[in-house]
Coordinates of C-alpha atoms in Angstrom, one line a residue:
Chain A
M1 CA 27.7 45.1 -74.6
V2 CA 28.0 46.4 -71.1
D3 CA 24.9 48.1 -69.5
F4 CA 24.6 49.4 -66.2
Q5 CA 21.2 50.6 -67.1
L6 CA 18.8 48.5 -64.3
A7 CA 15.8 47.0 -65.7
P8 CA 12.4 48.9 -64.3
E9 CA 11.7 46.0 -62.3
Q10 CA 15.2 45.8 -60.6
E11 CA 14.9 49.5 -60.2
I12 CA 11.5 49.0 -58.2
L13 CA 13.2 46.1 -56.5
R14 CA 15.9 48.3 -55.5
Q15 CA 13.9 51.2 -54.3
T16 CA 11.4 48.9 -52.5
L17 CA 14.1 47.1 -50.3
A18 CA 16.1 50.1 -49.9
E19 CA 13.0 51.6 -48.2
F20 CA 12.1 48.2 -46.4
A21 CA 16.0 48.3 -45.0
R22 CA 15.9 52.0 -43.9
E23 CA 12.3 51.8 -42.3
R24 CA 12.3 48.3 -40.9
V25 CA 15.9 46.6 -40.9
R26 CA 18.4 49.4 -39.8
P27 CA 16.2 50.6 -36.8
A28 CA 16.0 47.0 -35.5
A29 CA 19.7 46.2 -36.1
R30 CA 21.5 47.4 -32.8
A31 CA 18.7 45.8 -30.5
A32 CA 19.2 42.4 -32.3
D33 CA 23.1 42.8 -32.0
E34 CA 22.8 43.2 -28.2
A35 CA 20.3 40.7 -27.8
G36 CA 22.0 37.9 -30.1
A37 CA 18.6 37.4 -31.4
I38 CA 16.3 38.8 -34.3
D39 CA 12.8 39.3 -33.8
P40 CA 10.8 36.7 -35.9
Q41 CA 8.2 39.2 -36.6
L42 CA 10.5 41.2 -38.4
V43 CA 12.0 38.2 -40.6
R44 CA 8.2 37.2 -41.2
E45 CA 7.9 41.0 -42.8
G46 CA 10.6 40.3 -45.2
W47 CA 9.1 37.1 -46.0
E48 CA 5.9 38.5 -46.8
L49 CA 7.7 40.6 -49.4
G50 CA 8.4 37.4 -51.4
L51 CA 12.4 37.3 -50.5
I52 CA 11.9 33.3 -50.4
S53 CA 8.6 32.5 -51.8
A54 CA 8.7 34.3 -55.1
P55 CA 11.1 32.1 -57.1
V56 CA 9.5 29.2 -56.0
A57 CA 6.0 30.1 -56.6
E58 CA 7.4 31.2 -60.1
W59 CA 8.7 27.8 -60.5
M60 CA 5.6 26.0 -59.4
A61 CA 3.3 28.3 -61.7
G62 CA 5.8 26.8 -64.4
E63 CA 6.7 30.4 -65.4
T64 CA 9.9 31.3 -67.0
S65 CA 12.1 32.1 -64.2
T66 CA 12.7 35.8 -63.9
R67 CA 15.3 35.0 -61.2
S68 CA 18.7 36.5 -62.1
A69 CA 21.8 36.7 -60.0
L70 CA 22.1 40.4 -60.5
T71 CA 18.6 40.9 -59.5
G72 CA 19.3 39.0 -56.3
A73 CA 22.8 40.8 -55.8
I74 CA 20.7 44.0 -55.8
A75 CA 18.5 42.8 -53.3
A76 CA 21.2 41.2 -50.9
E77 CA 23.0 44.6 -51.2
E78 CA 20.0 46.6 -50.0
L79 CA 19.1 44.0 -47.1
A80 CA 22.7 44.0 -46.0
W81 CA 22.8 47.8 -45.9
G82 CA 20.1 47.6 -43.3
D83 CA 21.8 45.0 -41.4
L84 CA 23.8 41.9 -42.4
A85 CA 22.4 39.8 -39.7
I86 CA 19.2 40.2 -40.3
A87 CA 19.6 39.9 -44.3
L88 CA 21.2 36.7 -43.9
R89 CA 18.5 35.5 -41.5
M90 CA 15.7 36.7 -43.8
L91 CA 17.4 35.2 -46.9
V92 CA 18.9 31.9 -45.5
S93 CA 16.3 29.3 -46.7
S94 CA 17.2 30.6 -50.5
L95 CA 20.5 28.8 -49.6
L96 CA 18.6 25.6 -50.6
T97 CA 15.7 26.7 -52.5
L98 CA 17.8 28.6 -55.3
P99 CA 20.0 25.8 -56.1
L100 CA 17.3 23.5 -55.8
I101 CA 15.2 25.3 -58.6
E102 CA 18.2 25.5 -60.7
M103 CA 20.0 22.3 -60.3
G104 CA 17.5 20.0 -58.6
T105 CA 15.9 16.9 -60.4
D106 CA 12.1 17.2 -60.9
A107 CA 11.4 14.9 -58.2
Q108 CA 13.5 16.8 -55.7
R109 CA 11.9 20.2 -56.8
R110 CA 8.3 18.6 -56.7
A111 CA 8.8 17.0 -53.2
L112 CA 10.7 19.9 -51.3
L113 CA 9.7 23.2 -53.1
P114 CA 6.2 23.5 -52.1
R115 CA 6.7 24.1 -48.5
F116 CA 9.0 27.1 -49.3
A117 CA 6.3 28.9 -51.5
G118 CA 3.8 30.3 -48.8
Q119 CA 4.2 33.4 -46.8
N120 CA 5.8 31.5 -43.9
P121 CA 8.0 29.3 -45.9
A122 CA 10.0 26.5 -44.0
L123 CA 13.6 27.0 -42.9
A124 CA 16.3 25.7 -44.5
S125 CA 20.4 26.5 -44.6
A126 CA 23.5 25.5 -45.9
A127 CA 26.8 24.2 -44.7
V128 CA 29.7 25.0 -46.9
V129 CA 32.5 26.5 -45.0
E130 CA 34.8 24.3 -43.1
A131 CA 37.2 25.4 -39.9
R132 CA 40.7 24.5 -41.4
F133 CA 43.4 27.0 -42.3
D134 CA 43.9 25.5 -45.8
Y135 CA 40.0 25.5 -46.5
S136 CA 38.8 25.8 -49.8
P137 CA 35.6 25.3 -51.4
G138 CA 37.2 23.3 -54.1
E139 CA 38.9 20.9 -51.7
L140 CA 36.6 19.9 -49.0
Q141 CA 37.4 17.6 -46.2
T142 CA 33.9 16.9 -45.6
R143 CA 33.5 13.4 -47.5
A144 CA 30.5 11.6 -48.9
R145 CA 31.1 8.0 -49.3
R146 CA 28.7 5.8 -51.8
I147 CA 26.9 2.8 -50.2
D148 CA 24.6 0.6 -51.9
D149 CA 21.3 2.6 -51.4
G150 CA 22.9 6.2 -51.1
F151 CA 26.0 8.2 -49.3
V152 CA 27.6 8.4 -45.7
L153 CA 28.5 11.9 -44.8
D154 CA 31.5 12.4 -42.5
G155 CA 33.1 15.8 -41.5
K156 CA 32.9 19.0 -39.7
K157 CA 31.4 22.3 -40.9
C158 CA 31.2 26.1 -39.3
L159 CA 29.5 29.3 -40.0
V160 CA 26.1 27.5 -40.9
P161 CA 23.6 29.8 -40.0
A162 CA 20.1 29.6 -38.5
V163 CA 20.1 25.9 -37.9
E164 CA 17.9 26.1 -35.1
G165 CA 14.3 25.4 -36.5
A166 CA 15.6 24.3 -40.0
E167 CA 14.2 21.6 -41.5
L168 CA 17.0 20.7 -44.4
I169 CA 20.3 21.8 -44.9
L170 CA 22.3 21.8 -47.9
V171 CA 25.5 20.1 -47.0
Y172 CA 28.7 20.6 -49.4
A173 CA 31.0 17.7 -49.8
A174 CA 33.8 15.8 -51.5
S175 CA 32.6 12.4 -53.1
E176 CA 34.8 9.9 -54.4
E177 CA 33.8 8.2 -57.5
D178 CA 35.2 6.3 -60.3
A179 CA 38.3 4.7 -59.1
G180 CA 38.9 7.3 -56.4
R181 CA 38.3 10.4 -58.8
R182 CA 37.3 13.2 -56.4
R183 CA 34.5 15.4 -57.0
H184 CA 32.3 17.8 -55.1
D185 CA 28.7 17.5 -54.7
A186 CA 25.6 19.0 -52.5
F187 CA 23.6 16.8 -50.2
I188 CA 20.1 17.5 -49.0
V189 CA 20.0 16.6 -45.5
P190 CA 17.1 16.7 -42.9
A191 CA 18.6 18.6 -40.0
D192 CA 17.4 15.8 -37.4
S193 CA 19.3 13.2 -39.3
A194 CA 21.2 10.7 -36.9
G195 CA 24.7 11.6 -36.6
V196 CA 24.3 15.4 -37.2
A197 CA 25.6 17.1 -34.2
R198 CA 25.5 21.0 -33.6
R199 CA 27.1 23.7 -31.3
R200 CA 26.3 27.4 -31.4
E201 CA 29.4 29.6 -32.0
R202 CA 30.1 32.7 -30.5
N203 CA 31.6 35.0 -32.9
M204 CA 33.1 38.7 -33.2
G205 CA 30.6 40.0 -35.3
L206 CA 27.1 38.6 -36.8
K207 CA 26.0 38.6 -33.0
A208 CA 22.3 38.5 -33.9
L209 CA 22.7 35.5 -36.4
E210 CA 23.0 32.2 -34.6
T211 CA 25.5 30.0 -36.7
Y212 CA 26.5 26.6 -35.3
E213 CA 29.3 24.1 -35.9
L214 CA 28.2 21.1 -37.6
T215 CA 29.6 17.7 -37.0
F216 CA 28.5 14.9 -39.5
D217 CA 29.3 11.4 -38.0
G218 CA 28.1 8.4 -40.4
V219 CA 25.2 10.4 -41.8
R220 CA 23.4 8.5 -44.1
V221 CA 21.7 10.1 -46.8
E222 CA 19.5 8.4 -49.5
A223 CA 20.8 8.4 -53.1
S224 CA 17.8 10.9 -54.1
G225 CA 19.4 13.3 -51.5
R226 CA 22.1 14.5 -53.8
L227 CA 21.2 17.7 -55.5
G228 CA 20.7 17.0 -59.2
G229 CA 20.6 13.2 -58.6
E230 CA 23.0 11.3 -60.6
R231 CA 23.5 14.4 -63.1
A232 CA 24.5 15.8 -59.8
V233 CA 25.3 19.7 -59.8
N234 CA 27.5 22.1 -61.8
Y235 CA 29.8 22.7 -58.5
P236 CA 31.8 25.8 -59.8
R237 CA 28.8 27.4 -60.5
L238 CA 27.2 26.7 -57.4
I239 CA 30.3 28.1 -55.7
S240 CA 30.2 31.5 -57.9
Q241 CA 26.4 32.0 -56.7
W242 CA 27.4 31.7 -53.2
R243 CA 30.0 34.1 -53.3
A244 CA 28.4 36.5 -55.4
G245 CA 25.5 36.7 -53.0
L246 CA 28.1 37.0 -50.0
A247 CA 29.8 39.6 -52.0
A248 CA 26.5 41.6 -52.6
M249 CA 26.0 41.6 -48.9
A250 CA 29.7 42.9 -48.3
V251 CA 28.8 45.7 -50.7
G252 CA 25.7 46.7 -48.8
V253 CA 27.7 46.8 -45.3
A254 CA 30.4 48.8 -46.8
R255 CA 27.9 51.5 -48.4
A256 CA 26.4 51.6 -45.2
A257 CA 29.6 52.4 -43.3
F258 CA 30.7 55.0 -46.0
E259 CA 27.4 56.8 -46.1
Y260 CA 27.2 57.0 -42.4
A261 CA 30.8 58.2 -42.1
R262 CA 30.5 60.7 -45.0
D263 CA 27.2 62.2 -43.3
Y264 CA 29.0 62.5 -39.9
A265 CA 31.9 64.4 -41.3
R266 CA 29.7 66.9 -43.0
E267 CA 27.9 67.4 -39.8
R268 CA 31.0 67.2 -37.3
K269 CA 33.0 70.2 -36.9
A270 CA 36.4 70.7 -35.4
F271 CA 38.2 74.0 -35.3
G272 CA 35.1 75.7 -36.8
A273 CA 34.9 73.6 -39.9
P274 CA 33.2 70.5 -40.8
I275 CA 35.9 67.9 -40.8
A276 CA 34.8 66.5 -44.3
T277 CA 36.4 69.8 -45.2
K278 CA 39.7 68.5 -43.8
Q279 CA 41.7 66.8 -46.5
A280 CA 43.2 63.9 -44.1
V281 CA 39.1 63.1 -43.9
A282 CA 38.3 64.1 -47.3
F283 CA 40.9 61.7 -48.9
M284 CA 39.6 58.8 -46.7
L285 CA 36.2 59.1 -47.8
A286 CA 36.9 59.4 -51.3
D287 CA 38.9 56.3 -51.0
M288 CA 35.7 54.4 -49.3
A289 CA 33.5 55.8 -52.2
I290 CA 35.8 54.3 -54.6
E291 CA 36.2 50.9 -52.9
V292 CA 32.4 50.6 -52.5
D293 CA 32.0 51.0 -56.4
A294 CA 34.9 49.0 -57.5
S295 CA 33.2 46.1 -55.0
R296 CA 29.9 46.4 -56.5
L297 CA 31.3 46.4 -59.9
L298 CA 33.3 43.1 -59.5
A299 CA 30.3 41.6 -57.6
W300 CA 27.8 42.6 -60.7
E301 CA 30.4 41.1 -63.0
T302 CA 30.3 37.9 -61.7
A303 CA 26.3 38.1 -61.3
W304 CA 26.2 39.4 -64.8
R305 CA 28.3 36.3 -66.4
L306 CA 26.3 33.9 -63.9
D307 CA 22.9 35.2 -65.6
R308 CA 24.3 34.7 -69.2
G309 CA 25.2 30.9 -68.4
Q310 CA 28.6 31.7 -68.3
D311 CA 31.8 30.5 -66.0
A312 CA 32.4 32.7 -63.3
A313 CA 35.0 31.0 -61.2
V314 CA 37.9 33.2 -62.0
E315 CA 35.6 36.4 -61.7
S316 CA 34.1 35.3 -58.1
E317 CA 37.6 34.1 -56.9
L318 CA 38.9 37.9 -57.6
M319 CA 35.8 39.5 -56.5
R320 CA 35.7 37.5 -53.0
R321 CA 39.3 38.3 -52.3
Y322 CA 38.8 42.0 -53.4
V323 CA 35.3 42.8 -51.8
A324 CA 36.4 41.1 -48.3
N325 CA 39.3 43.3 -47.9
A326 CA 37.7 46.4 -49.5
T327 CA 34.8 45.9 -47.1
L328 CA 37.2 45.8 -44.0
Q329 CA 39.1 48.7 -45.0
V330 CA 36.0 50.8 -45.5
T331 CA 34.4 49.8 -42.4
D332 CA 37.6 50.3 -40.3
S333 CA 37.8 53.9 -42.0
A334 CA 34.3 54.5 -41.3
V335 CA 35.4 53.8 -37.3
Q336 CA 38.4 56.2 -37.9
V337 CA 36.3 58.9 -39.3
L338 CA 34.1 59.0 -36.4
G339 CA 37.1 59.3 -34.1
G340 CA 36.1 58.2 -30.4
H341 CA 32.8 58.1 -31.4
G342 CA 33.3 55.3 -33.9
Y343 CA 34.4 52.9 -31.1
I344 CA 31.4 53.5 -28.7
R345 CA 28.2 51.3 -29.5
E346 CA 26.0 54.4 -29.8
H347 CA 27.0 54.7 -33.5
P348 CA 26.5 51.5 -35.6
V349 CA 30.0 51.8 -37.4
E350 CA 31.7 49.4 -34.9
L351 CA 28.9 46.8 -35.5
W352 CA 29.6 47.2 -39.1
L353 CA 33.2 46.9 -38.7
R354 CA 32.6 43.7 -36.6
N355 CA 30.4 42.1 -39.2
A356 CA 32.6 43.0 -41.9
R357 CA 35.4 41.1 -40.5
G358 CA 33.6 37.8 -41.1
F359 CA 33.6 38.2 -44.9
C360 CA 37.5 37.3 -44.6
A361 CA 36.6 34.5 -42.8
F362 CA 33.5 32.7 -44.2
E363 CA 35.7 31.5 -47.0
G364 CA 39.0 31.1 -45.9
L365 CA 41.8 33.3 -45.5
T366 CA 41.9 36.2 -47.9
M367 CA 45.5 35.7 -48.3
V368 CA 45.5 32.6 -50.2
Chain B
M1 CA -16.2 49.8 -57.8
K2 CA -13.8 51.5 -59.7
I3 CA -11.4 53.9 -58.2
L4 CA -9.0 56.4 -59.8
V5 CA -5.9 57.3 -57.9
P6 CA -3.8 60.3 -59.2
I7 CA -0.5 60.3 -58.1
K8 CA 2.4 63.0 -58.5
R9 CA 6.1 62.3 -58.8
V10 CA 8.2 64.3 -56.0
P11 CA 11.8 64.1 -54.5
D12 CA 12.2 61.6 -51.8
P13 CA 11.5 63.4 -48.5
A14 CA 15.1 61.9 -47.3
T15 CA 16.7 64.0 -50.0
T16 CA 18.2 67.2 -49.5
I17 CA 16.9 69.9 -51.5
R18 CA 19.0 72.5 -53.2
V19 CA 17.7 75.5 -54.9
L20 CA 19.1 76.7 -58.3
A21 CA 21.2 79.7 -57.9
D22 CA 18.5 81.5 -60.3
G23 CA 15.8 80.6 -58.1
S24 CA 14.0 79.0 -61.0
G25 CA 13.7 75.7 -59.7
I26 CA 15.4 73.1 -57.7
A27 CA 18.7 71.0 -58.6
T28 CA 17.6 67.7 -59.8
D29 CA 20.9 66.0 -60.3
N30 CA 21.3 63.0 -57.7
V31 CA 17.5 63.4 -56.6
K32 CA 15.6 60.2 -55.9
W33 CA 12.0 60.6 -57.0
V34 CA 9.3 58.6 -55.2
I35 CA 5.3 58.7 -55.3
N36 CA 4.2 61.8 -53.3
P37 CA 3.7 60.2 -49.8
F38 CA 0.0 61.1 -49.6
D39 CA -0.6 59.7 -52.9
E40 CA 1.0 56.7 -51.8
I41 CA -1.4 56.5 -48.8
A42 CA -4.2 57.2 -51.6
V43 CA -3.0 54.0 -53.4
E44 CA -3.1 52.0 -50.3
E45 CA -6.5 52.9 -49.5
A46 CA -7.7 52.0 -52.9
L47 CA -6.2 48.7 -52.5
R48 CA -7.6 48.0 -49.3
V49 CA -11.2 48.6 -50.8
K50 CA -10.0 46.4 -53.6
E51 CA -9.2 43.6 -51.0
K52 CA -12.5 43.9 -49.6
Q53 CA -14.4 44.2 -52.9
P54 CA -12.3 41.7 -55.3
A55 CA -14.2 42.9 -58.4
S56 CA -13.0 46.6 -57.9
E57 CA -10.5 48.1 -60.3
V58 CA -7.8 50.5 -59.3
V59 CA -6.6 52.8 -61.8
V60 CA -3.6 54.9 -61.2
V61 CA -3.0 58.0 -63.2
A62 CA -0.1 60.8 -63.4
V63 CA 0.1 64.1 -65.3
G64 CA 3.9 64.5 -66.3
E65 CA 6.7 63.5 -68.5
P66 CA 7.6 60.0 -69.6
A67 CA 10.1 59.5 -66.4
W68 CA 7.1 59.4 -64.1
Q69 CA 6.2 55.9 -65.5
E70 CA 8.5 55.1 -63.0
Q71 CA 6.4 56.0 -60.0
L72 CA 3.3 54.4 -62.1
R73 CA 5.0 51.1 -62.3
T74 CA 5.6 51.3 -58.5
A75 CA 2.0 51.8 -58.0
L76 CA 1.2 48.6 -60.3
A77 CA 4.0 46.8 -58.1
M78 CA 2.3 47.6 -55.1
G79 CA -0.9 46.1 -56.5
A80 CA -2.9 48.8 -58.9
D81 CA -4.5 47.1 -61.9
R82 CA -3.5 49.6 -64.6
A83 CA -2.0 53.1 -65.4
V84 CA -2.6 56.1 -67.4
L85 CA 0.1 58.8 -68.0
V86 CA -1.0 61.8 -69.5
R87 CA 2.1 63.1 -71.2
I88 CA 3.0 66.7 -70.7
S89 CA 6.2 68.8 -70.5
P90 CA 6.4 71.4 -67.6
P91 CA 5.4 74.0 -66.5
V92 CA 1.9 72.9 -65.7
D93 CA -0.1 74.5 -62.9
T94 CA -2.8 73.0 -60.8
G95 CA -5.4 74.1 -62.7
A96 CA -4.2 72.3 -65.7
V97 CA -3.4 69.0 -63.7
A98 CA -7.0 69.3 -62.3
R99 CA -8.6 69.9 -65.8
I100 CA -6.6 67.0 -67.1
L101 CA -7.5 64.7 -64.5
A102 CA -11.2 65.6 -64.6
R103 CA -11.1 64.7 -68.4
V104 CA -9.6 61.5 -67.6
A105 CA -12.2 61.1 -64.8
A106 CA -15.0 61.5 -67.6
D107 CA -13.5 58.8 -69.7
E108 CA -12.7 56.5 -66.9
K109 CA -16.1 56.9 -64.9
P110 CA -14.6 55.8 -61.6
D111 CA -17.0 55.4 -58.7
L112 CA -14.4 57.1 -56.5
I113 CA -11.2 59.0 -56.7
I114 CA -8.6 59.0 -54.1
L115 CA -5.5 61.3 -54.0
G116 CA -3.3 63.1 -51.5
K117 CA -4.3 66.2 -50.0
Q118 CA -1.1 67.8 -51.3
A119 CA 2.3 66.9 -52.8
I120 CA 5.2 67.4 -50.4
D121 CA 7.0 69.4 -53.2
D122 CA 4.8 72.5 -53.5
D123 CA 2.5 71.7 -50.9
S124 CA -0.6 73.4 -53.0
N125 CA -3.3 71.1 -51.6
Q126 CA -5.6 72.3 -54.4
I127 CA -5.9 69.5 -56.8
G128 CA -8.4 67.3 -54.9
Q129 CA -11.1 70.2 -54.2
M130 CA -10.6 71.5 -57.9
L131 CA -11.2 68.3 -59.3
A132 CA -14.5 67.7 -57.3
E133 CA -15.6 71.1 -58.5
L134 CA -15.1 70.5 -62.1
L135 CA -16.8 67.3 -62.1
G136 CA -19.4 68.6 -59.8
W137 CA -18.9 65.6 -57.2
P138 CA -18.9 65.9 -53.8
Q139 CA -15.6 66.1 -51.7
A140 CA -14.3 64.9 -48.5
T141 CA -10.6 66.2 -47.6
F142 CA -7.9 65.0 -45.2
A143 CA -9.6 61.9 -44.6
S144 CA -8.5 59.6 -41.7
K145 CA -10.9 57.1 -42.1
V146 CA -12.8 55.8 -45.1
E147 CA -16.0 53.4 -45.1
L148 CA -17.9 52.5 -48.1
A149 CA -21.3 51.1 -47.9
D150 CA -24.4 50.9 -49.9
G151 CA -23.3 53.2 -52.7
R152 CA -22.0 56.2 -50.0
C153 CA -18.8 56.9 -48.6
T154 CA -18.3 57.9 -45.1
V155 CA -15.3 59.9 -44.2
V156 CA -13.5 60.8 -40.7
R157 CA -11.5 63.8 -41.0
E158 CA -9.2 65.6 -38.3
V159 CA -10.3 69.1 -37.6
D160 CA -9.1 71.5 -35.0
G161 CA -10.4 70.3 -31.6
G162 CA -11.9 67.0 -32.9
L163 CA -13.0 64.6 -35.4
E164 CA -15.7 65.5 -38.4
T165 CA -17.7 62.8 -40.0
L166 CA -19.0 63.5 -43.4
S167 CA -21.1 61.1 -45.7
F168 CA -22.0 61.5 -49.5
P169 CA -23.2 59.6 -52.3
L170 CA -20.9 58.1 -55.0
P171 CA -19.2 59.3 -57.2
G172 CA -17.1 61.4 -55.0
V173 CA -13.4 62.9 -54.5
I174 CA -11.4 62.0 -51.1
T175 CA -8.2 63.6 -50.3
T176 CA -5.8 61.6 -47.8
D177 CA -4.2 62.6 -44.5
L178 CA -1.2 61.3 -43.0
R179 CA -3.0 58.9 -40.6
L180 CA -5.4 57.2 -42.9
N181 CA -2.9 54.2 -43.4
E182 CA 0.7 52.7 -43.6
P183 CA 1.2 51.8 -47.4
R184 CA 2.6 48.6 -48.0
Y185 CA 5.8 47.7 -49.6
A186 CA 5.8 46.1 -53.0
S187 CA 6.1 42.3 -53.0
L188 CA 8.4 40.5 -55.2
P189 CA 5.7 38.7 -57.2
G190 CA 4.0 42.1 -57.3
I191 CA 6.9 43.9 -59.0
M192 CA 7.3 41.1 -61.3
K193 CA 3.6 41.1 -62.4
A194 CA 3.6 44.9 -62.9
R195 CA 5.7 44.5 -66.0
K196 CA 2.6 42.8 -67.7
K197 CA 0.2 45.2 -66.6
E198 CA -1.1 48.0 -68.9
L199 CA 0.5 51.4 -68.8
K200 CA -1.4 53.7 -71.3
E201 CA 0.5 57.1 -72.4
I202 CA -1.7 59.7 -73.6
P203 CA -0.2 62.9 -75.1
V204 CA -1.8 66.1 -73.6
E205 CA -2.2 67.6 -76.9
T206 CA -5.1 64.7 -78.1
L207 CA -7.3 65.9 -75.2
G208 CA -7.8 69.3 -76.7
L209 CA -7.8 71.1 -73.1
N210 CA -7.3 74.8 -73.0
L211 CA -4.3 74.5 -70.4
A212 CA -3.0 78.2 -70.4
P213 CA -1.6 78.4 -67.0
L214 CA -3.2 80.5 -64.5
L215 CA -0.3 80.4 -62.0
K216 CA 3.2 81.5 -62.5
V217 CA 6.4 80.5 -60.1
R218 CA 8.3 83.8 -59.9
R219 CA 11.1 82.7 -57.5
L220 CA 12.2 79.7 -55.2
A221 CA 14.4 80.4 -52.2
S222 CA 16.0 78.5 -49.5
P223 CA 14.5 79.2 -46.0
S224 CA 17.0 81.6 -44.1
K225 CA 19.4 79.9 -41.7
R226 CA 18.2 79.5 -38.3
Q227 CA 20.2 81.8 -36.0
A228 CA 22.0 80.3 -32.9
G229 CA 20.3 81.1 -29.6
R230 CA 21.4 83.6 -27.2
K231 CA 21.6 83.8 -23.4
V232 CA 20.3 86.7 -21.6
A233 CA 20.9 87.6 -17.9
S234 CA 17.6 88.7 -16.8
A235 CA 14.0 88.6 -17.8
A236 CA 14.1 92.3 -17.7
E237 CA 16.8 92.1 -20.4
L238 CA 14.8 89.5 -22.5
V239 CA 11.7 91.8 -22.3
S240 CA 13.8 94.8 -23.4
L241 CA 15.1 92.9 -26.5
L242 CA 11.9 91.3 -27.5
H243 CA 10.8 95.1 -27.5
S244 CA 13.8 96.7 -29.3
E245 CA 15.3 93.8 -31.3
A246 CA 12.9 91.3 -32.2
K247 CA 10.0 94.0 -32.2
V248 CA 7.5 91.5 -30.7
L249 CA 6.3 93.2 -28.0

């Protein structure tokens, strides 16, 4: 029933993106972090591989979609192994395109998808997270009020990536319908809509990625702007997909940190022997390896269920809790294995620790 | 224009190689396998010809075990049109590979064969030359620039002390040097399309060739560890050590 053998094309994809991450993404990571900006040429190189356009082009060609959450998880892990900020920047438009392909109405898909089909796709983003201590994607405070010809959005979002230059933002909000019964929806909002205000955030990690706080103050959205139209979306599935993508990226960051610490420990000598031969370090490395694999298994389980059209609400909840903590632990251990070297910016582990810290914040507290 | 590109499966250059204790080969557990980097350059060059002459066909061919399909599929994902795997079990020496490739070339009748100047595992640097000889075709090895026009191929090669330019009428054989090009990454659509492309397997027995090896690998050994350097007090001591210990003077 369970099969961990990747399909040949998944294996080629993994190897190709691993190579791309090793040769192009990783070498650019430190400079991007220091500069607080990512070289647009590098992002275009990622797009030329078809990261955004491939599933869109498939839909336009009327082909059966070969897209799968598992394949997406494999790609996300490899790119994030190179660098989390750059990976997110390359993939950000898919936060709109993938839900659109799967859950949009035909009219929405025909109107919006073509501009994401080329090698220089339009930019889109998604506004999910809210800066509240009791934030949960199942109880959003951003509200969509129905009016005659559409909706009015009010609320505040944070950690919205790459808003600068984005044409469209997929805004997750609670809408009230049917005698006050609450449900959740996603709305396709032009970034330049009246009533949308933005403020760039200054974060502990992900410095290379611009993230924004977005305020929606009476923003009007046409009726056709609700993803999925009257049928709306399968919201739990949408959230599970979002979480699976993030978790796969967290696995990539954790794996990067583990591999770096392992290789360092094999080279670095203390008291005449590589520190990897010392139990205190060896045990730590073993724990890190276990956490990376366990995290990947949880991420793959959620993706596997999604690919079979099964509900993954529980699995994705367990996954995000575990993976966020494990990634933080692994990246922290990597800094520890490197000792004093781990704390200075000449090694990447401090950058990975800062980036990993976010996984506990992207989706509310890991304590709840 | 039909271009045949022979490729070899080799350990990833980033992998640490461990020689088996009995010296019979290398440990293959946990080894990542890739297309020989020089052959990848050959695939890229063939694809660039196809981009200029869209009617061209690029056929990749490998001589090896079923697992070699992976590397053929990767070449298909980069953009090659179809693949041929001649199935054979090791050990296979360079002469046998050249004879098999010559037979495949006789069947496929390509205008041009492009392959790496050597494989990074055994560094033999023989297949291209042997293949040209068996086919009776002209050859240009270590190509750093390739141009095709009017049924002729012009190749620039890096030689000691400068550049040499060769020109020959097609068909012919080219082996690639490192600086010829920078191979592309397979794209996502390319990877998906590769699934539907033809990958033909030919059991080597059906070719009826005499493949008795002329070459036998007797033993593999790891290079000896480099000794740490030593500081000497004076030039006189250095000269004396070079004479008495290193015995180079």
